[in-house]
Short mmCIF file of C-alpha atoms in Angstrom, two decimals:
data_model
loop_
_atom_site.label_atom_id
_atom_site.label_comp_id
_atom_site.label_asym_id
_atom_site.label_seq_id
_atom_site.Cartn_x
_atom_site.Cartn_y
_atom_site.Cartn_z
CA MET C 1293 -63.18 29.16 9.94
CA ASN C 1294 -64.27 31.07 13.06
CA ASN C 1295 -65.09 27.85 14.96
CA LEU C 1296 -61.52 26.55 15.23
CA GLU C 1297 -60.53 24.87 18.49
CA TYR C 1298 -56.89 24.26 19.35
CA GLN C 1299 -55.42 21.67 21.70
CA SER C 1300 -53.83 23.09 24.81
CA GLY C 1301 -50.16 22.26 25.27
CA PHE C 1302 -46.67 23.36 24.34
CA GLY C 1303 -43.75 21.67 22.59
CA ASN C 1304 -45.81 18.75 21.21
CA GLU C 1305 -47.21 17.93 24.65
CA PHE C 1306 -50.99 18.09 24.74
CA ALA C 1307 -53.73 17.89 27.31
CA SER C 1308 -57.19 16.43 26.90
CA GLU C 1309 -60.08 16.33 29.31
CA ASP C 1310 -63.26 14.28 29.43
CA SER C 1311 -66.21 16.54 28.69
CA ARG C 1312 -68.25 14.70 31.36
CA CYS C 1313 -65.88 16.03 34.09
CA PRO C 1314 -65.24 19.70 33.29
CA GLY C 1315 -62.35 21.24 35.22
CA SER C 1316 -60.84 17.87 36.17
CA LEU C 1317 -57.56 18.66 34.43
CA PRO C 1318 -55.58 21.11 36.56
CA LYS C 1319 -54.52 24.31 34.80
CA GLY C 1320 -50.84 25.22 35.02
CA GLN C 1321 -49.81 22.23 37.17
CA ASN C 1322 -49.27 18.51 36.81
CA ASN C 1323 -49.65 16.99 40.24
CA PRO C 1324 -52.09 18.96 42.39
CA GLN C 1325 -52.32 18.16 46.10
CA ALA C 1326 -56.05 17.56 45.75
CA CYS C 1327 -57.57 16.52 42.41
CA LYS C 1328 -61.16 17.34 41.54
CA TYR C 1329 -63.82 14.62 41.58
CA GLY C 1330 -61.74 12.57 44.06
CA LEU C 1331 -59.29 11.46 41.34
CA TYR C 1332 -55.71 10.31 41.95
CA ALA C 1333 -52.81 11.74 39.92
CA GLU C 1334 -50.25 9.22 38.61
CA GLN C 1335 -47.33 9.74 36.26
CA LEU C 1336 -46.65 7.08 33.65
CA SER C 1337 -43.16 7.17 32.15
CA GLY C 1338 -42.47 5.72 28.74
CA THR C 1339 -38.72 6.39 28.80
CA ALA C 1340 -35.79 4.51 30.30
CA PHE C 1341 -34.58 6.06 33.55
CA THR C 1342 -31.16 6.64 31.97
CA ALA C 1343 -32.51 8.99 29.28
CA PRO C 1344 -31.72 12.71 29.52
CA ARG C 1345 -34.45 14.72 31.22
CA GLU C 1346 -35.26 16.78 28.12
CA THR C 1347 -36.08 13.62 26.13
CA ASN C 1348 -38.33 11.99 28.75
CA GLN C 1349 -41.76 10.96 27.52
CA ARG C 1350 -44.41 10.89 30.23
CA SER C 1351 -48.12 11.12 30.77
CA TRP C 1352 -50.12 12.27 33.76
CA LEU C 1353 -53.12 10.05 34.40
CA TYR C 1354 -56.00 10.98 36.68
CA ARG C 1355 -57.57 7.76 37.93
CA LEU C 1356 -60.53 6.74 40.06
CA ILE C 1357 -58.37 4.48 42.23
CA PRO C 1358 -54.55 4.20 42.37
CA SER C 1359 -53.09 1.54 40.09
CA ALA C 1360 -51.51 -0.24 43.09
CA LYS C 1361 -55.00 -0.77 44.55
CA HIS C 1362 -56.51 -2.56 41.53
CA GLU C 1363 -57.66 -6.13 41.92
CA PRO C 1364 -55.50 -8.78 40.21
CA PHE C 1365 -56.21 -9.30 36.52
CA GLN C 1366 -58.08 -12.40 35.44
CA PRO C 1367 -57.50 -14.20 32.13
CA TYR C 1368 -60.13 -13.47 29.51
CA PRO C 1369 -60.85 -16.51 27.32
CA GLN C 1370 -59.97 -15.92 23.67
CA PRO C 1371 -60.84 -19.04 21.66
CA PHE C 1372 -59.58 -17.59 18.35
CA LEU C 1373 -56.44 -15.88 19.62
CA THR C 1374 -53.27 -17.58 20.78
CA SER C 1375 -49.95 -16.27 21.98
CA ARG C 1376 -47.91 -19.43 22.73
CA TRP C 1377 -45.51 -17.54 25.00
CA GLY C 1378 -44.03 -20.76 26.26
CA ASP C 1379 -47.61 -21.92 27.02
CA GLN C 1380 -47.45 -19.72 30.14
CA PRO C 1381 -49.55 -16.55 29.98
CA PRO C 1382 -47.79 -13.32 31.00
CA ASN C 1383 -48.62 -11.90 34.42
CA PRO C 1384 -49.70 -8.23 34.08
CA ASN C 1385 -50.20 -7.82 37.84
CA GLN C 1386 -48.07 -5.51 39.92
CA MET C 1387 -44.99 -7.24 41.30
CA ARG C 1388 -42.65 -5.90 43.92
CA TRP C 1389 -38.89 -5.86 43.82
CA LYS C 1390 -36.97 -5.68 47.08
CA PRO C 1391 -33.43 -4.45 46.52
CA PHE C 1392 -30.65 -6.10 48.46
CA ASP C 1393 -29.32 -4.45 51.60
CA ILE C 1394 -26.25 -2.29 51.17
CA PRO C 1395 -23.50 -3.53 53.51
#
């Protein structure tokens, strides 16, 4: 019982770090100005933007390259799996939305 290890975090929010990159997760901050190992900090939100702030669900990701810089996804052939989404595969690539000009 002396070898117990607890997850760091508070209020059901936890942090985990890859053991191959010790110290990569910043202590006491979410979005450091400079991440260790040349990583990029990105916040992923899993909540609608209309939700109250105290109920927001989010994750901080530390990535090798920013998600906006990834190459376009390519379909991976799956001979035994079908989706039939109108026989048009979904496009997971980043798309831009340009809002209309306010008069």
